[in-house]
Tab-separated table of C-alpha atoms in Angstrom:
chain	number	residue	atom	x	y	z
D	1	MET	CA	4.951	-14.667	-16.500
D	2	GLN	CA	7.997	-15.636	-14.423
D	3	VAL	CA	6.343	-18.595	-12.721
D	4	CYS	CA	3.808	-19.975	-15.204
D	5	ASP	CA	2.582	-19.651	-18.759
D	6	VAL	CA	-0.040	-16.922	-18.656
D	7	ASP	CA	-1.522	-14.897	-21.474
D	8	VAL	CA	-1.523	-11.172	-20.775
D	9	VAL	CA	-4.574	-10.190	-22.780
D	10	ALA	CA	-4.636	-6.430	-22.251
D	11	ILE	CA	-2.955	-3.534	-20.452
D	12	CYS	CA	-4.422	-0.170	-19.522
D	13	ASP	CA	-2.739	3.138	-18.680
D	14	VAL	CA	-3.773	6.770	-19.055
D	15	ASP	CA	-0.167	7.657	-20.004
D	16	SER	CA	0.340	6.537	-23.608
D	17	ARG	CA	4.124	6.445	-23.192
D	18	HIS	CA	3.875	4.064	-20.245
D	19	LEU	CA	1.291	2.036	-22.120
D	20	GLN	CA	3.427	1.533	-25.207
D	21	GLU	CA	6.492	0.642	-23.153
D	22	ALA	CA	4.553	-1.850	-21.030
D	23	GLY	CA	3.090	-3.456	-24.144
D	24	ARG	CA	6.539	-3.853	-25.657
D	25	LEU	CA	8.019	-5.378	-22.484
D	26	VAL	CA	5.181	-7.845	-22.003
D	27	GLY	CA	5.288	-8.851	-25.651
D	28	GLU	CA	8.985	-9.625	-25.312
D	29	ARG	CA	8.598	-11.619	-22.119
D	30	GLN	CA	5.425	-13.651	-22.437
D	31	ARG	CA	5.730	-17.014	-24.126
D	32	SER	CA	3.318	-16.214	-26.956
D	33	GLY	CA	5.348	-13.169	-27.977
D	34	GLN	CA	2.116	-11.259	-28.523
D	35	ILE	CA	1.782	-7.613	-27.563
D	36	PRO	CA	-1.343	-7.252	-25.395
D	37	LYS	CA	-4.226	-5.065	-26.470
D	38	LEU	CA	-3.620	-1.540	-25.233
D	39	TYR	CA	-6.280	0.651	-23.611
D	40	LYS	CA	-6.463	4.118	-22.101
D	41	ASP	CA	-9.799	3.642	-20.321
D	42	TYR	CA	-10.107	0.577	-18.094
D	43	ARG	CA	-13.887	0.532	-18.524
D	44	LYS	CA	-13.546	-0.141	-22.240
D	45	MET	CA	-10.923	-2.786	-21.506
D	46	LEU	CA	-13.372	-4.577	-19.196
D	47	ALA	CA	-16.171	-4.289	-21.742
D	48	ASP	CA	-14.069	-5.720	-24.593
D	49	ASN	CA	-12.509	-8.708	-22.814
D	50	GLN	CA	-13.179	-11.540	-20.371
D	51	PHE	CA	-10.399	-11.797	-17.798
D	52	ASP	CA	-9.504	-14.495	-15.289
D	53	LEU	CA	-7.321	-12.138	-13.272
D	54	ILE	CA	-6.766	-8.384	-13.204
D	55	LEU	CA	-3.852	-6.645	-11.497
D	56	ILE	CA	-4.650	-3.136	-10.222
D	57	GLY	CA	-1.648	-0.890	-9.605
D	58	THR	CA	-3.247	2.538	-9.894
D	59	PRO	CA	-3.005	5.333	-7.300
D	60	ASP	CA	-5.081	4.755	-4.184
D	61	HIS	CA	-7.998	7.015	-5.083
D	62	TRP	CA	-8.952	4.704	-7.985
D	63	HIS	CA	-8.630	1.381	-6.136
D	64	ALA	CA	-12.189	0.854	-4.896
D	65	ARG	CA	-13.979	1.820	-8.106
D	66	GLN	CA	-11.687	-0.247	-10.312
D	67	ALA	CA	-11.671	-3.233	-7.956
D	68	ILE	CA	-15.470	-3.374	-7.835
D	69	ASP	CA	-15.773	-2.974	-11.593
D	70	ALA	CA	-13.190	-5.721	-12.179
D	71	ILE	CA	-14.958	-8.093	-9.788
D	72	ARG	CA	-18.314	-7.399	-11.426
D	73	SER	CA	-16.753	-8.171	-14.804
D	74	GLY	CA	-16.016	-11.693	-13.579
D	75	ALA	CA	-12.337	-11.464	-12.660
D	76	HIS	CA	-10.340	-12.295	-9.570
D	77	ILE	CA	-8.062	-9.390	-8.645
D	78	TYR	CA	-4.651	-8.593	-7.243
D	79	LEU	CA	-5.098	-5.171	-5.662
D	80	GLN	CA	-2.218	-3.023	-4.575
D	81	LYS	CA	-2.304	-1.664	-1.062
D	82	PRO	CA	-3.976	0.151	0.523
D	83	VAL	CA	-7.176	-1.395	-0.793
D	84	SER	CA	-8.971	1.963	-0.539
D	85	VAL	CA	-8.779	5.472	0.861
D	86	ASP	CA	-11.310	4.837	3.617
D	87	VAL	CA	-12.980	2.008	5.508
D	88	LEU	CA	-16.330	2.252	3.703
D	89	GLU	CA	-14.667	1.720	0.316
D	90	GLY	CA	-12.802	-1.299	1.658
D	91	GLU	CA	-16.013	-2.805	3.011
D	92	ALA	CA	-17.662	-2.263	-0.378
D	93	ILE	CA	-14.884	-4.220	-2.120
D	94	LEU	CA	-15.331	-7.043	0.374
D	95	ARG	CA	-19.086	-7.154	-0.186
D	96	TYR	CA	-18.667	-7.426	-3.961
D	97	ALA	CA	-15.937	-10.064	-3.669
D	98	ARG	CA	-18.251	-12.215	-1.550
D	99	LYS	CA	-21.277	-11.521	-3.729
D	100	TYR	CA	-19.470	-12.616	-6.896
D	101	ASN	CA	-17.330	-15.263	-5.168
D	102	LYS	CA	-14.043	-13.749	-6.323
D	103	LYS	CA	-10.618	-13.787	-4.711
D	104	VAL	CA	-8.895	-10.523	-3.807
D	105	GLN	CA	-5.192	-10.649	-2.984
D	106	VAL	CA	-3.642	-7.484	-1.568
D	107	GLY	CA	-0.072	-6.407	-2.289
D	108	THR	CA	1.338	-6.129	1.205
D	109	GLN	CA	3.957	-8.906	0.749
D	110	ARG	CA	4.842	-9.125	4.454
D	111	ARG	CA	2.745	-12.249	5.028
D	112	SER	CA	4.815	-13.886	2.275
D	113	THR	CA	8.200	-12.689	3.594
D	114	ALA	CA	10.281	-15.746	4.526
D	115	HIS	CA	12.038	-14.382	7.601
D	116	LEU	CA	8.791	-12.991	9.046
D	117	ILE	CA	7.078	-16.341	8.534
D	118	ASP	CA	10.005	-17.824	10.438
D	119	ALA	CA	9.613	-15.231	13.216
D	120	LYS	CA	5.959	-16.162	13.584
D	121	LYS	CA	6.707	-19.888	13.798
D	122	GLN	CA	9.828	-19.692	15.974
D	123	ILE	CA	8.998	-16.784	18.291
D	124	ILE	CA	5.313	-15.861	18.340
D	125	ASP	CA	3.746	-19.306	18.003
D	126	GLN	CA	6.215	-20.813	20.509
D	127	GLY	CA	5.131	-18.276	23.135
D	128	LEU	CA	8.631	-16.924	23.666
D	129	LEU	CA	7.361	-13.365	24.132
D	130	GLY	CA	4.981	-14.271	26.943
D	131	LYS	CA	2.053	-11.932	27.478
D	132	ILE	CA	2.050	-9.286	24.745
D	133	SER	CA	0.604	-5.915	25.734
D	134	HIS	CA	2.418	-3.302	23.657
D	135	VAL	CA	3.433	-2.920	20.004
D	136	GLU	CA	5.299	-0.075	18.324
D	137	MET	CA	5.341	0.442	14.558
D	138	CYS	CA	7.242	3.146	12.717
D	139	CYS	CA	8.520	4.675	9.498
D	140	TYR	CA	11.199	7.342	9.595
D	141	TYR	CA	12.078	7.443	5.899
D	142	HIS	CA	12.418	10.915	4.402
D	143	MET	CA	9.991	10.040	1.614
D	144	ARG	CA	7.563	12.973	1.680
D	145	ARG	CA	7.932	14.936	-1.571
D	146	ASN	CA	7.428	18.601	-0.831
D	147	GLY	CA	8.333	20.761	-3.803
D	148	ASN	CA	6.749	23.823	-5.389
D	149	PRO	CA	6.743	23.010	-9.118
D	150	ALA	CA	5.184	25.563	-11.451
D	151	LEU	CA	1.915	24.899	-13.238
D	152	GLU	CA	2.235	23.383	-16.715
D	153	GLN	CA	0.189	22.455	-19.721
D	154	VAL	CA	-0.994	18.861	-19.559
D	155	PRO	CA	1.134	16.861	-22.050
D	156	ASP	CA	-0.588	15.197	-24.999
D	157	PHE	CA	0.422	11.705	-23.869
D	158	LEU	CA	-1.457	11.977	-20.547
D	159	ASP	CA	-5.216	12.003	-19.958
D	160	TYR	CA	-5.035	13.981	-16.737
D	161	GLU	CA	-8.783	14.141	-16.104
D	162	LEU	CA	-9.060	10.361	-16.388
D	163	TRP	CA	-5.984	9.966	-14.155
D	164	THR	CA	-7.712	12.168	-11.564
D	165	GLY	CA	-11.038	10.353	-11.882
D	166	PRO	CA	-12.972	10.468	-8.586
D	167	ALA	CA	-10.432	12.719	-6.831
D	168	PRO	CA	-10.426	16.536	-6.808
D	169	LEU	CA	-8.884	17.928	-10.000
D	170	ARG	CA	-5.700	19.680	-8.902
D	171	PRO	CA	-4.011	22.244	-11.163
D	172	TYR	CA	-1.484	20.316	-13.231
D	173	ASP	CA	2.086	20.836	-12.006
D	174	GLY	CA	3.936	17.909	-13.544
D	175	LEU	CA	3.570	14.175	-14.020
D	176	PRO	CA	1.781	12.853	-10.928
D	177	HIS	CA	2.663	9.187	-11.328
D	178	GLY	CA	6.377	9.481	-10.624
D	179	GLY	CA	5.441	9.478	-6.942
D	180	TRP	CA	4.306	13.106	-6.747
D	181	TRP	CA	0.706	12.011	-6.131
D	182	ARG	CA	1.657	10.297	-2.869
D	183	THR	CA	2.357	13.633	-1.223
D	184	PHE	CA	-1.301	14.741	-1.456
D	185	MET	CA	-4.221	13.678	0.726
D	186	GLU	CA	-6.454	14.095	-2.325
D	187	TYR	CA	-5.225	10.728	-3.584
D	188	GLY	CA	-4.427	8.630	-0.529
D	189	ASN	CA	-3.636	8.462	3.165
D	190	GLY	CA	-0.099	9.779	3.358
D	191	ILE	CA	2.711	7.813	4.974
D	192	THR	CA	0.293	5.926	7.223
D	193	GLY	CA	-1.618	4.535	4.244
D	194	ASP	CA	1.532	3.959	2.228
D	195	MET	CA	3.928	2.502	4.803
D	196	GLY	CA	2.002	2.117	8.040
D	197	MET	CA	-0.458	-0.401	6.698
D	198	HIS	CA	2.433	-2.751	5.838
D	199	MET	CA	3.575	-2.886	9.449
D	200	PHE	CA	0.116	-2.897	11.017
D	201	ASP	CA	-1.024	-5.689	8.703
D	202	THR	CA	2.093	-7.655	9.666
D	203	VAL	CA	1.351	-7.208	13.365
D	204	ARG	CA	-2.303	-8.151	12.891
D	205	TRP	CA	-1.214	-11.337	11.118
D	206	LEU	CA	1.484	-12.221	13.654
D	207	LEU	CA	-0.809	-11.694	16.646
D	208	GLN	CA	-4.061	-12.768	14.944
D	209	LEU	CA	-5.744	-9.439	15.690
D	210	LYS	CA	-9.131	-8.380	14.383
D	211	TRP	CA	-10.756	-4.928	14.532
D	212	PRO	CA	-9.419	-2.681	17.301
D	213	ASN	CA	-11.793	-1.359	19.933
D	214	LYS	CA	-10.742	2.223	19.306
D	215	ILE	CA	-8.470	4.193	16.983
D	216	SER	CA	-7.129	7.685	17.623
D	217	ALA	CA	-4.467	9.741	15.876
D	218	THR	CA	-2.735	13.069	16.083
D	219	GLY	CA	-0.255	14.811	13.827
D	220	GLY	CA	0.125	17.300	11.025
D	221	ILE	CA	2.642	19.286	9.027
D	222	TYR	CA	4.942	20.428	11.806
D	223	VAL	CA	8.326	20.807	10.099
D	224	GLN	CA	8.181	20.614	6.285
D	225	GLN	CA	5.847	23.535	5.678
D	226	GLU	CA	7.550	25.118	2.684
D	227	GLY	CA	6.004	23.067	-0.137
D	228	LYS	CA	2.684	21.999	-1.654
D	229	SER	CA	2.444	18.647	0.105
D	230	THR	CA	-0.726	18.086	2.125
D	231	ILE	CA	0.198	14.828	3.905
D	232	ALA	CA	1.401	14.884	7.506
D	233	ASP	CA	5.132	14.946	8.142
D	234	THR	CA	4.526	13.783	11.729
D	235	GLN	CA	1.847	11.411	12.984
D	236	THR	CA	1.077	9.112	15.886
D	237	ALA	CA	-1.847	6.701	15.859
D	238	VAL	CA	-3.047	4.326	18.570
D	239	PHE	CA	-4.975	1.131	17.802
D	240	GLU	CA	-6.484	-0.084	21.074
D	241	TYR	CA	-7.314	-3.729	21.844
D	242	ASP	CA	-8.131	-5.463	25.110
D	243	GLU	CA	-4.968	-5.135	27.208
D	244	LEU	CA	-2.955	-4.264	24.091
D	245	ASN	CA	-2.076	-1.011	22.348
D	246	CYS	CA	-0.519	-0.896	18.877
D	247	ILE	CA	1.129	2.476	18.291
D	248	TRP	CA	2.139	3.852	14.887
D	249	GLN	CA	4.641	6.678	14.523
D	250	HIS	CA	6.054	8.332	11.442
D	251	ARG	CA	8.309	11.292	10.829
D	252	THR	CA	9.641	12.366	7.450
D	253	TRP	CA	12.355	14.425	9.122
D	254	GLY	CA	15.034	13.844	11.759
D	255	ASN	CA	16.700	10.575	12.700
D	256	PRO	CA	15.093	7.169	13.269
D	257	VAL	CA	14.840	5.885	16.817
D	258	ASP	CA	16.867	2.822	15.793
D	259	PRO	CA	18.947	3.189	12.592
D	260	GLU	CA	18.806	-0.602	12.159
D	261	TYR	CA	14.997	-0.481	12.070
D	262	PRO	CA	13.841	2.744	10.381
D	263	TRP	CA	10.694	1.024	9.012
D	264	ALA	CA	9.690	-1.679	11.419
D	265	PHE	CA	7.568	-3.142	14.196
D	266	ILE	CA	8.533	-3.980	17.772
D	267	ILE	CA	6.385	-6.410	19.747
D	268	TYR	CA	6.846	-6.322	23.519
D	269	GLY	CA	6.042	-9.249	25.801
D	270	ASP	CA	6.795	-9.831	29.458
D	271	LYS	CA	9.356	-12.489	28.451
D	272	GLY	CA	10.984	-10.789	25.495
D	273	THR	CA	10.895	-8.392	22.552
D	274	LEU	CA	10.606	-9.096	18.828
D	275	LYS	CA	11.935	-6.526	16.358
D	276	GLY	CA	11.071	-6.978	12.696
D	277	SER	CA	11.464	-5.244	9.359
D	278	VAL	CA	11.352	-6.122	5.677
D	279	MET	CA	15.033	-7.082	5.948
D	280	LYS	CA	15.389	-9.038	9.201
D	281	TYR	CA	14.145	-9.802	12.705
D	282	GLU	CA	15.683	-10.311	16.107
D	283	PHE	CA	14.412	-11.731	19.393
D	284	ILE	CA	15.662	-10.221	22.651
D	285	PRO	CA	14.766	-12.172	25.832
D	286	VAL	CA	14.034	-10.111	28.920
D	287	GLY	CA	17.261	-9.339	30.779
D	288	LYS	CA	19.459	-9.506	27.691
D	289	GLY	CA	20.667	-6.794	25.333
D	290	SER	CA	20.658	-6.895	21.568
D	291	PRO	CA	22.671	-9.841	20.222
């Protein structure tokens, strides 16, 4: 709506409060002034309308099912990351996109980040790093929610069973969509799926990498053991390529290795090092310190 005149036909949300608020905001901001049709169940929304484009911003455990259904309905999709909770689901989305000849754009944003595009053109593509044989990626944000809220009655405005959908039905202990869901493996892939895929996708794009030869990981809940959270607070993963290892590390406790780059990638070459984040990048030639 900010860049072209589009008609938002319908919106879907299992939380009726969110749904009403979203309808009001869209009605105020789109040029027609019309409030979109409002739905609780996305399947009925697909059945009632013909869409050109569908934006999917649900929790990860719903992504694959909703993406495939949207593609089959005839729509192109913008799918929030990660595309799925496992590789098989992601491959299924790809198969349907090709079968129905539909575009799928994924919400990683890093490939559209101006300073990272500049880093690719000015540093990577110019060969200033030399031979690249090691990459480090990290997230040290303290973003793992780990409380012990009491069980509650499901509020009338939320269809909790539909929210849960294909995932295990956890006892209800408060609104999940304020970010509480991200702390459970039942719905996603923890910090690696939430933050790691941003940096790994960036590195794959910068270095034009395909599938790794081997992936291994280790980690667990080593420090923050007092709450309900089931995602790892510490993890290291290694993505192995020919003469290149890409290493992911996250901790949701302690200090970052480099306070200037708490969520970042570092690409090492025999001629220099490239540090990058969502905020900035810097190139450090071999034999020189940080500028």
